[in-house]
Amino acid sequence: MKYLFFSWLAVFVGSWIIYVQYSTYTELCRGKDCKKIICDKYKTGVIDGPACNSLCVTETLYFGKCLSTKPNNQMYLGIWDNLPGVVKCQMEQALHLDFGTELEPRKEIVLFDKPTRGTTVQKFKEMVYSLFKAKLGDQGNLSELVNLILTVADGDKDGQVSLGEAKSAWALLQLNEFLLMVILQDKEHTPKLMGFCGDLYVMESVEYTSLYGISLPWVIELFIPSGFRRSMDQLFTPSWPRKAKIAIGLLEFVEDVFHGPYGNFLMCDTSAKNLGYNDKYDLKMVDMRKIVPETNLKELIKDRHCKSDLDCVYGTDCRTSCDQSTMKCTSEVIQPNLAKACQLLKDYLLRGAPSEIREELEKQLYSCIALKVTANQMEMEHSLILNNLKTLLWKKISYTNDS
């Protein structure tokens, strides 16, 4: 009788856990809702884009495995005309950066309300220029970026940007990831944009969607302790020369966003789940939604009220300090992108590192992690440490088959 009771208890608890997790899954994965919103707008002529017909008419663009981590940021593996891709869709517009509590009261949002009918191309260019100036600062070459955006917005390549295409482009430009994809479209480690419809966009797929670990069904994930899961993740990594090649890719991406052609971008969530790699072990970014323009972040955080430094954090990694005399956040981010990347790579690279370079590698990684934005000659140190790390890794793997 005792065994029967515990058996039923185990079944009840297990069923309850599965039900709770399934409910969470259905809340996170709202691809059908996203498709309906987008296609309703497309069929009524509000929006347009190169992915619209495939998504809403021929249905040759469809959603596969759900990768969403937040209900309002939908992310799926997908197929578009037999080509694999990653589909991303916003369930609400992103007006501003999310600091846990809002920077200002959220206003009622009318989706795809700009630009309005009658807006000329010149006026639309001025709108985009003003948006870029607010996000990126007063860069000298913003006009070039505006022209690049108009080229991308012209989805059917007819030499004109329709009102529907302009509405889609304007909605997408509110998203930092989309803007960064356009700016870094020729860079190796940035996924290529395949198409868009409204604020839904499709980017090239990545074979491995996390820096390490294996993908398990969510039912199994429930019963694996987090500590054991971390240990297991470290076991399921490529060989060390391949890890070194992936790490070099991350260091190169840090270079791409550090004082790039349109200013500096800050990596505010440097975690393994946001990085992937292809079958050649070249790093590819999987999720860049928490990579934000430095000018934009500084402007938004500088007057934020705070009680301690804990109130001055965006994402998980972009931290400023709380000025106790004014009880407001300062604008200067404490840790540069390179230090955050090295923190992520430390255990990844040191595990299984060849004995002849392990000591030097560890020394360089800790020097990198110690970098601070406020340090004297930070930019020179940044360049020196980054180049030394890349050189050390390349020298070790240059003549190996795995590289």
CSV table of C-alpha atoms in Angstrom, one decimal:
chain,number,residue,atom,x,y,z
A,1,MET,CA,0.0,0.0,0.0
A,2,LYS,CA,2.9,2.4,0.9
A,3,TYR,CA,4.6,1.7,-2.5
A,4,LEU,CA,1.3,2.3,-4.3
A,5,PHE,CA,0.9,5.7,-2.6
A,6,PHE,CA,4.4,6.8,-3.5
A,7,SER,CA,3.9,5.6,-7.1
A,8,TRP,CA,0.7,7.7,-7.4
A,9,LEU,CA,2.4,10.6,-5.7
A,10,ALA,CA,5.3,10.4,-8.2
A,11,VAL,CA,2.9,10.3,-11.1
A,12,PHE,CA,0.9,13.2,-9.8
A,13,VAL,CA,4.0,15.4,-9.2
A,14,GLY,CA,5.5,14.5,-12.6
A,15,SER,CA,2.3,15.2,-14.4
A,16,TRP,CA,2.0,18.6,-12.6
A,17,ILE,CA,5.5,19.6,-13.6
A,18,ILE,CA,5.0,18.6,-17.2
A,19,TYR,CA,1.7,20.5,-17.3
A,20,VAL,CA,3.3,23.7,-15.9
A,21,GLN,CA,6.2,23.4,-18.3
A,22,TYR,CA,3.8,22.8,-21.2
A,23,SER,CA,1.8,25.9,-20.3
A,24,THR,CA,5.0,27.9,-20.2
A,25,TYR,CA,6.0,26.5,-23.6
A,26,THR,CA,2.6,27.5,-25.2
A,27,GLU,CA,3.0,31.0,-23.7
A,28,LEU,CA,6.5,31.3,-25.0
A,29,CYS,CA,5.8,29.9,-28.5
A,30,ARG,CA,3.2,32.0,-30.2
A,31,GLY,CA,4.2,31.6,-33.8
A,32,LYS,CA,0.6,31.2,-35.0
A,33,ASP,CA,-0.4,34.4,-33.3
A,34,CYS,CA,2.6,36.2,-34.8
A,35,LYS,CA,1.8,34.9,-38.3
A,36,LYS,CA,-1.8,35.9,-38.1
A,37,ILE,CA,-1.0,39.5,-37.1
A,38,ILE,CA,1.6,39.9,-39.9
A,39,CYS,CA,-0.6,38.3,-42.5
A,40,ASP,CA,-3.7,40.3,-41.6
A,41,LYS,CA,-1.6,43.5,-42.1
A,42,TYR,CA,-0.2,42.2,-45.4
A,43,LYS,CA,-3.5,41.1,-46.8
A,44,THR,CA,-5.0,44.5,-46.0
A,45,GLY,CA,-2.1,46.3,-47.8
A,46,VAL,CA,-0.6,47.9,-44.7
A,47,ILE,CA,2.8,46.2,-44.9
A,48,ASP,CA,4.9,44.5,-47.6
A,49,GLY,CA,8.3,42.8,-47.9
A,50,PRO,CA,10.1,40.0,-49.7
A,51,ALA,CA,8.9,37.3,-47.2
A,52,CYS,CA,5.2,38.3,-47.2
A,53,ASN,CA,3.9,36.3,-50.2
A,54,SER,CA,5.8,33.1,-49.0
A,55,LEU,CA,4.5,33.5,-45.5
A,56,CYS,CA,0.9,34.4,-46.2
A,57,VAL,CA,0.0,33.2,-49.6
A,58,THR,CA,2.1,30.3,-51.0
A,59,GLU,CA,3.0,29.2,-47.4
A,60,THR,CA,6.5,28.2,-48.5
A,61,LEU,CA,7.9,30.0,-45.4
A,62,TYR,CA,6.9,28.1,-42.2
A,63,PHE,CA,7.9,27.8,-38.6
A,64,GLY,CA,9.7,24.8,-37.2
A,65,LYS,CA,11.3,24.3,-33.8
A,66,CYS,CA,10.5,27.0,-31.3
A,67,LEU,CA,13.6,28.8,-29.8
A,68,SER,CA,11.8,31.6,-28.0
A,69,THR,CA,12.9,32.7,-24.5
A,70,LYS,CA,10.4,35.5,-24.1
A,71,PRO,CA,6.7,35.7,-25.3
A,72,ASN,CA,7.1,39.0,-27.0
A,73,ASN,CA,10.3,37.9,-28.9
A,74,GLN,CA,9.3,35.0,-31.1
A,75,MET,CA,12.2,32.9,-32.5
A,76,TYR,CA,11.9,29.7,-34.6
A,77,LEU,CA,13.9,27.5,-36.8
A,78,GLY,CA,12.2,27.7,-40.2
A,79,ILE,CA,12.2,26.7,-43.8
A,80,TRP,CA,11.8,29.2,-46.7
A,81,ASP,CA,11.6,27.7,-50.2
A,82,ASN,CA,13.6,24.7,-48.9
A,83,LEU,CA,16.3,26.9,-47.4
A,84,PRO,CA,16.8,26.7,-43.7
A,85,GLY,CA,16.6,29.9,-41.7
A,86,VAL,CA,15.8,31.5,-38.4
A,87,VAL,CA,12.5,33.3,-38.2
A,88,LYS,CA,12.1,36.2,-35.6
A,89,CYS,CA,8.9,38.1,-34.9
A,90,GLN,CA,7.9,40.7,-32.4
A,91,MET,CA,4.6,40.4,-30.6
A,92,GLU,CA,4.8,44.1,-29.7
A,93,GLN,CA,6.9,47.1,-30.7
A,94,ALA,CA,10.1,47.8,-28.9
A,95,LEU,CA,9.8,51.5,-28.0
A,96,HIS,CA,12.9,51.5,-25.8
A,97,LEU,CA,15.4,49.4,-23.9
A,98,ASP,CA,14.0,47.1,-21.2
A,99,PHE,CA,15.6,47.8,-17.8
A,100,GLY,CA,13.2,45.5,-15.9
A,101,THR,CA,11.0,48.5,-15.0
A,102,GLU,CA,10.2,50.9,-17.9
A,103,LEU,CA,12.1,54.0,-18.5
A,104,GLU,CA,8.9,55.8,-19.1
A,105,PRO,CA,5.2,54.7,-19.0
A,106,ARG,CA,4.3,52.5,-21.9
A,107,LYS,CA,2.1,54.2,-24.4
A,108,GLU,CA,-0.6,52.7,-26.5
A,109,ILE,CA,1.0,51.4,-29.7
A,110,VAL,CA,-0.5,51.4,-33.2
A,111,LEU,CA,1.5,48.8,-35.1
A,112,PHE,CA,2.9,50.0,-38.5
A,113,ASP,CA,1.6,53.5,-38.1
A,114,LYS,CA,4.6,55.2,-39.7
A,115,PRO,CA,5.3,56.5,-42.3
A,116,THR,CA,1.8,57.8,-43.1
A,117,ARG,CA,0.2,57.9,-46.5
A,118,GLY,CA,1.5,60.8,-48.6
A,119,THR,CA,5.0,60.7,-47.0
A,120,THR,CA,7.6,61.3,-49.8
A,121,VAL,CA,10.8,59.3,-50.1
A,122,GLN,CA,12.7,62.4,-49.1
A,123,LYS,CA,10.6,62.8,-46.0
A,124,PHE,CA,11.1,59.1,-45.1
A,125,LYS,CA,14.9,59.5,-45.5
A,126,GLU,CA,14.8,62.4,-43.1
A,127,MET,CA,12.8,60.3,-40.6
A,128,VAL,CA,15.4,57.5,-40.8
A,129,TYR,CA,18.3,59.9,-40.5
A,130,SER,CA,16.8,61.4,-37.4
A,131,LEU,CA,16.2,58.0,-35.9
A,132,PHE,CA,19.9,57.0,-36.6
A,133,LYS,CA,21.1,60.3,-35.1
A,134,ALA,CA,19.2,59.5,-31.9
A,135,LYS,CA,20.4,55.9,-31.8
A,136,LEU,CA,24.0,56.2,-33.1
A,137,GLY,CA,25.0,59.7,-32.4
A,138,ASP,CA,26.1,62.4,-34.8
A,139,GLN,CA,28.2,60.1,-37.1
A,140,GLY,CA,29.5,61.8,-40.3
A,141,ASN,CA,28.4,59.0,-42.6
A,142,LEU,CA,24.8,58.5,-41.5
A,143,SER,CA,23.5,59.5,-45.0
A,144,GLU,CA,25.3,56.4,-46.4
A,145,LEU,CA,23.5,54.2,-43.9
A,146,VAL,CA,20.1,55.8,-44.8
A,147,ASN,CA,20.7,54.9,-48.5
A,148,LEU,CA,21.7,51.4,-47.5
A,149,ILE,CA,18.5,51.0,-45.6
A,150,LEU,CA,16.4,52.2,-48.6
A,151,THR,CA,18.2,49.5,-50.7
A,152,VAL,CA,17.2,46.8,-48.1
A,153,ALA,CA,13.7,48.2,-47.8
A,154,ASP,CA,13.1,47.8,-51.5
A,155,GLY,CA,12.2,44.1,-51.1
A,156,ASP,CA,11.0,43.5,-54.7
A,157,LYS,CA,14.0,45.4,-56.2
A,158,ASP,CA,11.9,47.5,-58.5
A,159,GLY,CA,13.9,50.7,-57.7
A,160,GLN,CA,11.1,52.1,-55.5
A,161,VAL,CA,10.1,51.8,-51.9
A,162,SER,CA,6.4,51.4,-51.5
A,163,LEU,CA,4.4,52.6,-48.5
A,164,GLY,CA,4.1,49.0,-47.3
A,165,GLU,CA,7.8,48.4,-47.6
A,166,ALA,CA,8.5,51.7,-45.8
A,167,LYS,CA,6.2,50.7,-42.9
A,168,SER,CA,8.0,47.3,-42.6
A,169,ALA,CA,11.4,49.0,-42.7
A,170,TRP,CA,10.4,51.6,-40.1
A,171,ALA,CA,9.2,48.9,-37.7
A,172,LEU,CA,12.3,46.8,-38.2
A,173,LEU,CA,14.6,49.8,-37.6
A,174,GLN,CA,13.3,50.0,-34.0
A,175,LEU,CA,15.0,46.7,-33.4
A,176,ASN,CA,18.8,46.8,-32.7
A,177,GLU,CA,19.4,43.4,-34.1
A,178,PHE,CA,18.0,44.3,-37.5
A,179,LEU,CA,20.0,47.5,-37.6
A,180,LEU,CA,23.2,45.7,-36.6
A,181,MET,CA,22.6,43.0,-39.3
A,182,VAL,CA,22.4,45.8,-42.0
A,183,ILE,CA,25.4,47.6,-40.7
A,184,LEU,CA,27.5,44.4,-40.5
A,185,GLN,CA,26.0,42.6,-43.5
A,186,ASP,CA,29.4,42.0,-45.1
A,187,LYS,CA,31.1,40.7,-41.9
A,188,GLU,CA,31.7,37.0,-41.6
A,189,HIS,CA,30.2,36.4,-38.1
A,190,THR,CA,27.0,38.3,-38.6
A,191,PRO,CA,24.0,36.2,-39.9
A,192,LYS,CA,22.8,37.3,-43.3
A,193,LEU,CA,19.3,38.8,-43.7
A,194,MET,CA,17.2,36.6,-46.0
A,195,GLY,CA,14.0,38.7,-46.0
A,196,PHE,CA,11.2,40.4,-44.0
A,197,CYS,CA,7.5,41.1,-43.7
A,198,GLY,CA,6.4,43.8,-41.3
A,199,ASP,CA,8.6,43.3,-38.2
A,200,LEU,CA,9.0,39.6,-38.9
A,201,TYR,CA,12.4,38.8,-40.4
A,202,VAL,CA,14.3,35.7,-41.6
A,203,MET,CA,18.0,35.3,-41.1
A,204,GLU,CA,20.4,32.6,-42.2
A,205,SER,CA,20.4,29.5,-40.0
A,206,VAL,CA,23.2,28.3,-37.9
A,207,GLU,CA,23.9,24.6,-37.6
A,208,TYR,CA,24.8,24.7,-33.9
A,209,THR,CA,22.7,27.3,-32.0
A,210,SER,CA,24.8,27.4,-28.8
A,211,LEU,CA,28.5,27.7,-28.0
A,212,TYR,CA,28.5,24.3,-26.3
A,213,GLY,CA,26.2,21.6,-25.0
A,214,ILE,CA,23.5,19.5,-26.6
A,215,SER,CA,19.9,20.1,-27.3
A,216,LEU,CA,17.6,17.9,-25.3
A,217,PRO,CA,13.7,17.7,-25.3
A,218,TRP,CA,12.3,20.0,-22.7
A,219,VAL,CA,10.7,17.1,-20.8
A,220,ILE,CA,14.1,15.7,-20.2
A,221,GLU,CA,15.6,19.1,-19.3
A,222,LEU,CA,13.1,19.2,-16.4
A,223,PHE,CA,14.8,16.4,-14.5
A,224,ILE,CA,18.4,17.4,-15.0
A,225,PRO,CA,20.0,19.5,-12.1
A,226,SER,CA,21.5,22.7,-13.3
A,227,GLY,CA,25.0,21.9,-11.9
A,228,PHE,CA,25.0,18.5,-13.7
A,229,ARG,CA,23.7,20.2,-16.9
A,230,ARG,CA,26.7,22.7,-16.8
A,231,SER,CA,29.2,19.8,-16.4
A,232,MET,CA,27.4,17.9,-19.2
A,233,ASP,CA,27.6,20.9,-21.5
A,234,GLN,CA,31.3,21.2,-21.1
A,235,LEU,CA,31.7,17.5,-22.2
A,236,PHE,CA,29.7,18.1,-25.4
A,237,THR,CA,32.1,20.6,-27.1
A,238,PRO,CA,34.2,20.3,-30.2
A,239,SER,CA,37.8,19.4,-30.1
A,240,TRP,CA,40.1,22.0,-28.7
A,241,PRO,CA,41.5,23.3,-32.0
A,242,ARG,CA,37.9,23.8,-33.2
A,243,LYS,CA,37.0,25.6,-30.0
A,244,ALA,CA,40.0,27.8,-30.6
A,245,LYS,CA,38.8,28.6,-34.1
A,246,ILE,CA,35.3,29.5,-32.7
A,247,ALA,CA,36.9,31.7,-30.0
A,248,ILE,CA,38.9,33.6,-32.7
A,249,GLY,CA,35.6,34.2,-34.4
A,250,LEU,CA,34.1,35.7,-31.3
A,251,LEU,CA,37.2,38.0,-30.8
A,252,GLU,CA,36.8,39.1,-34.5
A,253,PHE,CA,33.1,39.9,-33.9
A,254,VAL,CA,34.1,42.0,-30.8
A,255,GLU,CA,36.4,43.9,-33.2
A,256,ASP,CA,33.5,44.4,-35.7
A,257,VAL,CA,31.3,46.1,-33.1
A,258,PHE,CA,34.1,48.0,-31.3
A,259,HIS,CA,34.2,51.4,-33.0
A,260,GLY,CA,32.7,50.1,-36.2
A,261,PRO,CA,31.7,52.3,-39.2
A,262,TYR,CA,28.7,53.8,-37.3
A,263,GLY,CA,29.9,53.9,-33.8
A,264,ASN,CA,30.4,51.5,-30.9
A,265,PHE,CA,27.8,48.8,-30.0
A,266,LEU,CA,27.7,47.2,-26.5
A,267,MET,CA,27.2,43.5,-26.0
A,268,CYS,CA,24.8,43.3,-23.1
A,269,ASP,CA,24.1,39.6,-22.9
A,270,THR,CA,27.3,37.6,-23.6
A,271,SER,CA,26.1,34.1,-23.0
A,272,ALA,CA,26.7,30.8,-24.8
A,273,LYS,CA,23.1,30.6,-26.0
A,274,ASN,CA,23.5,33.7,-28.1
A,275,LEU,CA,26.5,32.3,-30.0
A,276,GLY,CA,26.6,29.5,-32.5
A,277,TYR,CA,28.8,28.1,-35.2
A,278,ASN,CA,28.5,26.4,-38.6
A,279,ASP,CA,29.8,23.1,-39.9
A,280,LYS,CA,33.2,24.7,-40.6
A,281,TYR,CA,33.4,25.9,-36.9
A,282,ASP,CA,33.1,29.6,-37.9
A,283,LEU,CA,31.4,31.6,-35.2
A,284,LYS,CA,27.9,32.9,-36.1
A,285,MET,CA,25.8,35.1,-33.9
A,286,VAL,CA,22.5,33.5,-33.1
A,287,ASP,CA,20.8,36.3,-31.1
A,288,MET,CA,22.0,40.0,-31.2
A,289,ARG,CA,18.9,41.6,-29.7
A,290,LYS,CA,20.9,42.7,-26.6
A,291,ILE,CA,23.7,44.3,-28.6
A,292,VAL,CA,22.8,48.0,-28.5
A,293,PRO,CA,24.3,51.3,-29.7
A,294,GLU,CA,26.5,52.8,-27.0
A,295,THR,CA,25.1,56.3,-27.7
A,296,ASN,CA,21.5,55.0,-27.3
A,297,LEU,CA,22.2,53.2,-24.1
A,298,LYS,CA,24.1,56.1,-22.5
A,299,GLU,CA,21.3,58.5,-23.4
A,300,LEU,CA,18.6,56.3,-21.9
A,301,ILE,CA,20.4,55.2,-18.7
A,302,LYS,CA,22.1,58.5,-17.6
A,303,ASP,CA,19.1,59.9,-15.8
A,304,ARG,CA,17.7,56.7,-14.5
A,305,HIS,CA,16.9,56.9,-10.7
A,306,CYS,CA,18.8,54.3,-8.6
A,307,LYS,CA,19.5,53.2,-5.1
A,308,SER,CA,22.5,51.0,-5.9
A,309,ASP,CA,24.6,49.8,-8.8
A,310,LEU,CA,22.1,46.9,-9.2
A,311,ASP,CA,19.6,49.4,-10.6
A,312,CYS,CA,22.0,50.4,-13.4
A,313,VAL,CA,22.1,47.2,-15.4
A,314,TYR,CA,20.8,46.5,-18.9
A,315,GLY,CA,20.6,42.9,-20.1
A,316,THR,CA,22.9,40.9,-17.9
A,317,ASP,CA,26.3,42.5,-18.8
A,318,CYS,CA,26.0,46.2,-19.4
A,319,ARG,CA,26.5,47.8,-16.0
A,320,THR,CA,27.1,51.4,-15.0
A,321,SER,CA,27.4,52.8,-11.4
A,322,CYS,CA,24.9,54.6,-9.3
A,323,ASP,CA,26.0,58.1,-8.3
A,324,GLN,CA,25.0,58.3,-4.7
A,325,SER,CA,25.1,62.1,-4.6
A,326,THR,CA,22.4,62.4,-7.3
A,327,MET,CA,20.8,59.0,-7.0
A,328,LYS,CA,21.1,58.6,-10.7
A,329,CYS,CA,22.9,56.1,-13.0
A,330,THR,CA,26.1,57.3,-14.6
A,331,SER,CA,26.4,56.8,-18.4
A,332,GLU,CA,29.7,55.1,-18.6
A,333,VAL,CA,29.5,51.3,-18.9
A,334,ILE,CA,32.1,49.6,-16.6
A,335,GLN,CA,33.2,46.6,-18.6
A,336,PRO,CA,34.1,46.6,-22.3
A,337,ASN,CA,32.9,43.9,-24.7
A,338,LEU,CA,36.3,42.2,-24.9
A,339,ALA,CA,36.3,41.6,-21.1
A,340,LYS,CA,32.9,40.0,-21.3
A,341,ALA,CA,33.9,37.8,-24.2
A,342,CYS,CA,37.0,36.6,-22.4
A,343,GLN,CA,34.9,35.8,-19.3
A,344,LEU,CA,32.7,33.6,-21.4
A,345,LEU,CA,35.7,31.9,-23.2
A,346,LYS,CA,37.8,31.3,-20.0
A,347,ASP,CA,36.4,27.8,-19.1
A,348,TYR,CA,35.6,27.0,-22.7
A,349,LEU,CA,39.3,27.4,-23.8
A,350,LEU,CA,41.1,26.3,-20.7
A,351,ARG,CA,39.4,22.9,-20.6
A,352,GLY,CA,41.5,20.6,-22.8
A,353,ALA,CA,44.0,23.4,-23.7
A,354,PRO,CA,47.4,22.0,-24.8
A,355,SER,CA,49.8,22.0,-21.9
A,356,GLU,CA,52.5,24.1,-23.7
A,357,ILE,CA,50.2,27.1,-24.0
A,358,ARG,CA,47.9,26.7,-21.1
A,359,GLU,CA,49.8,28.9,-18.7
A,360,GLU,CA,50.2,31.8,-21.2
A,361,LEU,CA,46.6,31.4,-22.4
A,362,GLU,CA,45.3,31.6,-18.8
A,363,LYS,CA,47.4,34.7,-18.1
A,364,GLN,CA,46.1,36.5,-21.2
A,365,LEU,CA,42.5,35.6,-20.5
A,366,TYR,CA,42.7,37.0,-17.0
A,367,SER,CA,44.4,40.1,-18.2
A,368,CYS,CA,41.5,40.5,-20.7
A,369,ILE,CA,38.8,39.9,-18.1
A,370,ALA,CA,40.4,42.7,-15.9
A,371,LEU,CA,39.9,45.3,-18.6
A,372,LYS,CA,37.9,48.3,-17.6
A,373,VAL,CA,36.4,51.1,-19.8
A,374,THR,CA,37.7,53.8,-17.4
A,375,ALA,CA,41.3,52.5,-17.4
A,376,ASN,CA,43.9,54.8,-18.9
A,377,GLN,CA,44.8,53.9,-22.5
A,378,MET,CA,42.0,51.3,-22.5
A,379,GLU,CA,41.8,51.3,-26.3
A,380,MET,CA,45.5,50.5,-26.7
A,381,GLU,CA,45.2,47.8,-24.1
A,382,HIS,CA,42.1,46.5,-25.8
A,383,SER,CA,43.8,46.2,-29.2
A,384,LEU,CA,47.0,44.7,-27.7
A,385,ILE,CA,45.2,42.0,-25.6
A,386,LEU,CA,42.9,41.1,-28.5
A,387,ASN,CA,45.7,40.7,-31.0
A,388,ASN,CA,47.8,38.7,-28.5
A,389,LEU,CA,45.0,36.3,-27.9
A,390,LYS,CA,44.2,35.8,-31.6
A,391,THR,CA,47.9,35.3,-32.4
A,392,LEU,CA,48.4,32.7,-29.6
A,393,LEU,CA,45.4,30.7,-30.7
A,394,TRP,CA,46.2,30.9,-34.4
A,395,LYS,CA,49.8,29.8,-34.0
A,396,LYS,CA,48.6,26.7,-32.1
A,397,ILE,CA,45.9,25.6,-34.6
A,398,SER,CA,47.3,26.9,-38.0
A,399,TYR,CA,48.7,23.5,-39.0
A,400,THR,CA,46.0,21.2,-37.6
A,401,ASN,CA,43.3,19.5,-39.6
A,402,ASP,CA,40.6,20.5,-37.1
A,403,SER,CA,41.2,24.2,-37.7
